PDB file of C-alpha atoms in Angstrom:
ATOM      1  CA  MET Q   1      63.074 138.806 159.468  1.00 37.00           C
ATOM      2  CA  THR Q   2      60.192 139.873 157.226  1.00 33.00           C
ATOM      3  CA  THR Q   3      57.341 137.535 156.530  1.00 34.00           C
ATOM      4  CA  MET Q   4      55.436 138.103 153.344  1.00 37.00           C
ATOM      5  CA  MET Q   5      51.846 136.930 153.195  1.00 37.00           C
ATOM      6  CA  THR Q   6      50.015 136.527 149.955  1.00 35.00           C
ATOM      7  CA  SER Q   7      46.331 136.013 149.493  1.00 36.00           C
ATOM      8  CA  LYS Q   8      45.194 133.153 147.385  1.00 40.00           C
ATOM      9  CA  PRO Q   9      43.356 134.663 144.401  1.00 39.00           C
ATOM     10  CA  SER Q  10      39.730 133.782 143.879  1.00 45.00           C
ATOM     11  CA  PRO Q  11      39.185 131.211 141.142  1.00 51.00           C
ATOM     12  CA  LEU Q  12      37.418 133.735 138.931  1.00 57.00           C
ATOM     13  CA  THR Q  13      38.818 137.217 138.511  1.00 56.00           C
ATOM     14  CA  PRO Q  14      36.492 140.179 137.834  1.00 54.00           C
ATOM     15  CA  THR Q  15      37.419 142.272 134.817  1.00 55.00           C
ATOM     16  CA  GLY Q  16      36.520 145.864 133.991  1.00 55.00           C
ATOM     17  CA  THR Q  17      34.658 145.475 130.702  1.00 55.00           C
ATOM     18  CA  GLY Q  18      31.559 147.540 131.464  1.00 63.00           C
ATOM     19  CA  HIS Q  19      29.398 144.523 132.238  1.00 77.00           C
ATOM     20  CA  PRO Q  20      29.979 141.671 134.685  1.00 86.00           C
ATOM     21  CA  THR Q  21      32.751 139.404 133.427  1.00 90.00           C
ATOM     22  CA  TYR Q  22      34.850 136.783 135.165  1.00 91.00           C
ATOM     23  CA  THR Q  23      37.854 134.954 133.792  1.00 93.00           C
ATOM     24  CA  GLN Q  24      39.919 132.049 134.978  1.00 94.00           C
ATOM     25  CA  SER Q  25      43.046 130.370 133.639  1.00 93.00           C
ATOM     26  CA  LEU Q  26      42.935 126.584 133.973  1.00 93.00           C
ATOM     27  CA  PRO Q  27      45.517 123.911 133.180  1.00 91.00           C
ATOM     28  CA  CYS Q  28      44.877 121.753 130.122  1.00 89.00           C
ATOM     29  CA  ALA Q  29      44.049 118.724 132.240  1.00 88.00           C
ATOM     30  CA  GLU Q  30      40.888 116.631 132.648  1.00 89.00           C
ATOM     31  CA  GLU Q  31      40.193 117.878 136.182  1.00 92.00           C
ATOM     32  CA  SER Q  32      39.794 121.411 134.808  1.00 94.00           C
ATOM     33  CA  VAL Q  33      36.471 120.459 133.204  1.00 95.00           C
ATOM     34  CA  GLY Q  34      34.891 119.982 136.637  1.00 96.00           C
ATOM     35  CA  ILE Q  35      36.431 123.221 137.889  1.00 96.00           C
ATOM     36  CA  ALA Q  36      35.007 125.066 134.858  1.00 97.00           C
ATOM     37  CA  ARG Q  37      31.519 123.671 135.593  1.00 96.00           C
ATOM     38  CA  LEU Q  38      31.728 124.688 139.257  1.00 96.00           C
ATOM     39  CA  SER Q  39      33.053 128.158 138.414  1.00 96.00           C
ATOM     40  CA  VAL Q  40      30.311 128.861 135.890  1.00 97.00           C
ATOM     41  CA  ALA Q  41      27.609 127.625 138.271  1.00 96.00           C
ATOM     42  CA  ALA Q  42      28.947 129.750 141.148  1.00 95.00           C
ATOM     43  CA  THR Q  43      29.138 132.827 138.922  1.00 95.00           C
ATOM     44  CA  LEU Q  44      25.579 132.457 137.620  1.00 96.00           C
ATOM     45  CA  ARG Q  45      24.233 131.866 141.115  1.00 95.00           C
ATOM     46  CA  ALA Q  46      26.021 135.014 142.311  1.00 93.00           C
ATOM     47  CA  TRP Q  47      24.313 136.908 139.490  1.00 94.00           C
ATOM     48  CA  GLY Q  48      20.904 135.454 140.435  1.00 93.00           C
ATOM     49  CA  LEU Q  49      20.634 133.457 137.207  1.00 94.00           C
ATOM     50  CA  GLU Q  50      19.869 130.040 138.689  1.00 94.00           C
ATOM     51  CA  ASP Q  51      17.600 129.217 135.722  1.00 93.00           C
ATOM     52  CA  LEU Q  52      20.664 129.138 133.446  1.00 95.00           C
ATOM     53  CA  VAL Q  53      22.983 127.068 135.633  1.00 96.00           C
ATOM     54  CA  ASP Q  54      22.274 123.639 134.114  1.00 96.00           C
ATOM     55  CA  ASP Q  55      22.659 124.736 130.480  1.00 96.00           C
ATOM     56  CA  ALA Q  56      25.655 126.937 131.296  1.00 97.00           C
ATOM     57  CA  ARG Q  57      27.448 124.102 133.131  1.00 97.00           C
ATOM     58  CA  LEU Q  58      26.883 121.816 130.164  1.00 96.00           C
ATOM     59  CA  ILE Q  59      28.210 124.448 127.755  1.00 97.00           C
ATOM     60  CA  ALA Q  60      31.261 125.090 129.957  1.00 97.00           C
ATOM     61  CA  SER Q  61      31.928 121.370 130.200  1.00 96.00           C
ATOM     62  CA  GLU Q  62      31.859 120.838 126.442  1.00 94.00           C
ATOM     63  CA  LEU Q  63      33.879 123.964 125.600  1.00 96.00           C
ATOM     64  CA  ALA Q  64      36.493 123.149 128.249  1.00 96.00           C
ATOM     65  CA  THR Q  65      36.744 119.545 127.043  1.00 93.00           C
ATOM     66  CA  ASN Q  66      37.314 120.736 123.479  1.00 91.00           C
ATOM     67  CA  ALA Q  67      39.911 123.311 124.568  1.00 92.00           C
ATOM     68  CA  ILE Q  68      41.812 120.658 126.513  1.00 91.00           C
ATOM     69  CA  ARG Q  69      41.518 118.022 123.781  1.00 86.00           C
ATOM     70  CA  HIS Q  70      42.760 120.312 121.014  1.00 78.00           C
ATOM     71  CA  ALA Q  71      45.473 121.953 123.089  1.00 72.00           C
ATOM     72  CA  THR Q  72      46.848 118.591 124.214  1.00 68.00           C
ATOM     73  CA  ARG Q  73      46.475 116.599 121.001  1.00 66.00           C
ATOM     74  CA  HIS Q  74      50.117 117.113 119.993  1.00 61.00           C
ATOM     75  CA  ILE Q  75      51.563 117.609 123.481  1.00 62.00           C
ATOM     76  CA  PRO Q  76      51.512 114.320 125.394  1.00 63.00           C
ATOM     77  CA  ALA Q  77      53.544 115.605 128.376  1.00 62.00           C
ATOM     78  CA  PRO Q  78      51.105 117.133 130.932  1.00 61.00           C
ATOM     79  CA  GLU Q  79      53.685 119.603 132.269  1.00 64.00           C
ATOM     80  CA  GLN Q  80      54.070 121.152 128.784  1.00 59.00           C
ATOM     81  CA  ARG Q  81      50.400 121.516 127.884  1.00 68.00           C
ATOM     82  CA  GLY Q  82      49.849 124.982 129.261  1.00 83.00           C
ATOM     83  CA  CYS Q  83      46.479 126.490 130.098  1.00 88.00           C
ATOM     84  CA  PHE Q  84      43.238 127.601 128.546  1.00 93.00           C
ATOM     85  CA  ARG Q  85      41.123 130.539 129.640  1.00 95.00           C
ATOM     86  CA  LEU Q  86      37.497 130.367 130.736  1.00 97.00           C
ATOM     87  CA  LYS Q  87      35.436 133.533 130.520  1.00 97.00           C
ATOM     88  CA  VAL Q  88      31.887 134.117 131.777  1.00 97.00           C
ATOM     89  CA  GLU Q  89      30.188 137.350 130.714  1.00 96.00           C
ATOM     90  CA  ARG Q  90      26.814 138.894 131.340  1.00 95.00           C
ATOM     91  CA  PRO Q  91      26.247 141.258 128.398  1.00 92.00           C
ATOM     92  CA  SER Q  92      22.673 141.897 129.533  1.00 90.00           C
ATOM     93  CA  ASP Q  93      20.482 141.107 132.519  1.00 89.00           C
ATOM     94  CA  HIS Q  94      19.142 137.959 130.867  1.00 90.00           C
ATOM     95  CA  LEU Q  95      22.036 136.757 128.693  1.00 94.00           C
ATOM     96  CA  VAL Q  96      25.250 134.915 129.570  1.00 96.00           C
ATOM     97  CA  ARG Q  97      28.197 134.196 127.287  1.00 97.00           C
ATOM     98  CA  ILE Q  98      30.621 131.412 128.169  1.00 98.00           C
ATOM     99  CA  SER Q  99      33.923 131.320 126.290  1.00 97.00           C
ATOM    100  CA  THR Q 100      37.097 129.308 126.239  1.00 96.00           C
ATOM    101  CA  PHE Q 101      40.362 130.426 124.684  1.00 95.00           C
ATOM    102  CA  ASP Q 102      43.157 128.046 123.732  1.00 91.00           C
ATOM    103  CA  ARG Q 103      46.274 128.014 121.565  1.00 87.00           C
ATOM    104  CA  SER Q 104      44.964 125.510 119.029  1.00 86.00           C
ATOM    105  CA  ARG Q 105      43.797 126.740 115.648  1.00 86.00           C
ATOM    106  CA  THR Q 106      41.573 123.678 115.191  1.00 85.00           C
ATOM    107  CA  ILE Q 107      38.052 124.965 114.595  1.00 84.00           C
ATOM    108  CA  PRO Q 108      35.258 123.071 116.390  1.00 82.00           C
ATOM    109  CA  ARG Q 109      32.374 121.902 114.295  1.00 74.00           C
ATOM    110  CA  ILE Q 110      29.200 119.921 114.657  1.00 79.00           C
ATOM    111  CA  ILE Q 111      29.606 116.365 113.465  1.00 71.00           C
ATOM    112  CA  GLU Q 112      27.249 113.431 113.383  1.00 74.00           C
ATOM    113  CA  ALA Q 113      28.760 110.893 115.734  1.00 64.00           C
ATOM    114  CA  SER Q 114      27.736 107.280 115.389  1.00 60.00           C
ATOM    115  CA  GLU Q 115      25.615 105.730 118.120  1.00 64.00           C
ATOM    116  CA  THR Q 116      28.610 103.821 119.431  1.00 59.00           C
ATOM    117  CA  ALA Q 117      31.097 106.723 119.285  1.00 52.00           C
ATOM    118  CA  GLU Q 118      32.552 107.703 122.648  1.00 57.00           C
ATOM    119  CA  SER Q 119      33.134 111.325 121.622  1.00 59.00           C
ATOM    120  CA  GLY Q 120      32.251 113.812 118.918  1.00 56.00           C
ATOM    121  CA  ARG Q 121      28.955 115.170 120.236  1.00 67.00           C
ATOM    122  CA  GLY Q 122      30.278 118.188 122.161  1.00 75.00           C
ATOM    123  CA  MET Q 123      29.462 120.963 119.715  1.00 87.00           C
ATOM    124  CA  ALA Q 124      26.113 119.359 118.864  1.00 86.00           C
ATOM    125  CA  VAL Q 125      25.289 119.565 122.575  1.00 87.00           C
ATOM    126  CA  VAL Q 126      26.451 123.203 122.714  1.00 92.00           C
ATOM    127  CA  ASP Q 127      24.337 123.974 119.646  1.00 90.00           C
ATOM    128  CA  ALA Q 128      21.288 122.314 121.227  1.00 91.00           C
ATOM    129  CA  VAL Q 129      21.396 124.115 124.588  1.00 93.00           C
ATOM    130  CA  SER Q 130      22.693 127.552 123.568  1.00 94.00           C
ATOM    131  CA  CYS Q 131      20.916 130.457 121.877  1.00 93.00           C
ATOM    132  CA  ARG Q 132      23.879 130.806 119.554  1.00 94.00           C
ATOM    133  CA  TRP Q 133      27.584 130.037 119.478  1.00 94.00           C
ATOM    134  CA  GLY Q 134      30.606 131.023 117.470  1.00 95.00           C
ATOM    135  CA  ILE Q 135      34.344 131.097 117.009  1.00 94.00           C
ATOM    136  CA  ASP Q 136      36.746 134.027 117.296  1.00 94.00           C
ATOM    137  CA  PRO Q 137      40.012 133.188 115.487  1.00 92.00           C
ATOM    138  CA  LYS Q 138      43.085 134.677 117.138  1.00 92.00           C
ATOM    139  CA  PRO Q 139      46.666 134.942 115.840  1.00 91.00           C
ATOM    140  CA  TRP Q 140      47.735 132.542 118.604  1.00 86.00           C
ATOM    141  CA  GLY Q 141      44.709 130.179 118.591  1.00 89.00           C
ATOM    142  CA  LYS Q 142      40.993 130.754 119.021  1.00 92.00           C
ATOM    143  CA  GLY Q 143      38.107 131.610 121.277  1.00 95.00           C
ATOM    144  CA  VAL Q 144      34.904 129.566 121.221  1.00 96.00           C
ATOM    145  CA  TRP Q 145      31.786 130.990 122.837  1.00 96.00           C
ATOM    146  CA  ALA Q 146      28.158 130.102 123.433  1.00 97.00           C
ATOM    147  CA  GLU Q 147      25.312 132.149 124.838  1.00 96.00           C
ATOM    148  CA  CYS Q 148      22.278 131.193 126.859  1.00 95.00           C
ATOM    149  CA  ALA Q 149      19.348 133.372 127.875  1.00 92.00           C
ATOM    150  CA  THR Q 150      16.670 133.155 130.504  1.00 87.00           C
ATOM    151  CA  PRO Q 151      13.559 131.403 129.114  1.00 78.00           C
ATOM    152  CA  ASP Q 152      11.497 134.614 129.039  1.00 75.00           C
ATOM    153  CA  HIS Q 153      14.180 136.440 127.011  1.00 67.00           C
ATOM    154  CA  LEU Q 154      15.187 133.965 124.310  1.00 62.00           C
ATOM    155  CA  PRO Q 155      16.272 135.739 121.111  1.00 60.00           C
TER     156      PRO Q 155
END
């Protein structure tokens, strides 16, 4: 009898893009927001970018929430919702880009939420804490990204 052992993959997978990049596929479920925050924080700490952890966790939280919300809007059954992808890149020593990719074509935008609104502030928060952010339309959905830089290297 042969026993096959498999290693459990690390939550973030290194990619060969020429600069440090980690990606992770997460289910479109509420608990994935916390996992995204933890993954981004662990990655930045491994890169020695502790100064960016708080802003990066907030960005990851908002982008992940939007990816989940838009991907699940028309799919009420949790087992059919699929996944979104989280990507953390370090294009330079002092800059980090956090991205999410989902199958929705709904474009995020900054809106003015009322004081009593329970949602609608996510992209305003991303805009406030990031250096810049943007959207990459894809044939199958979109990517949304935001960058943050160390305080001494703000663009």
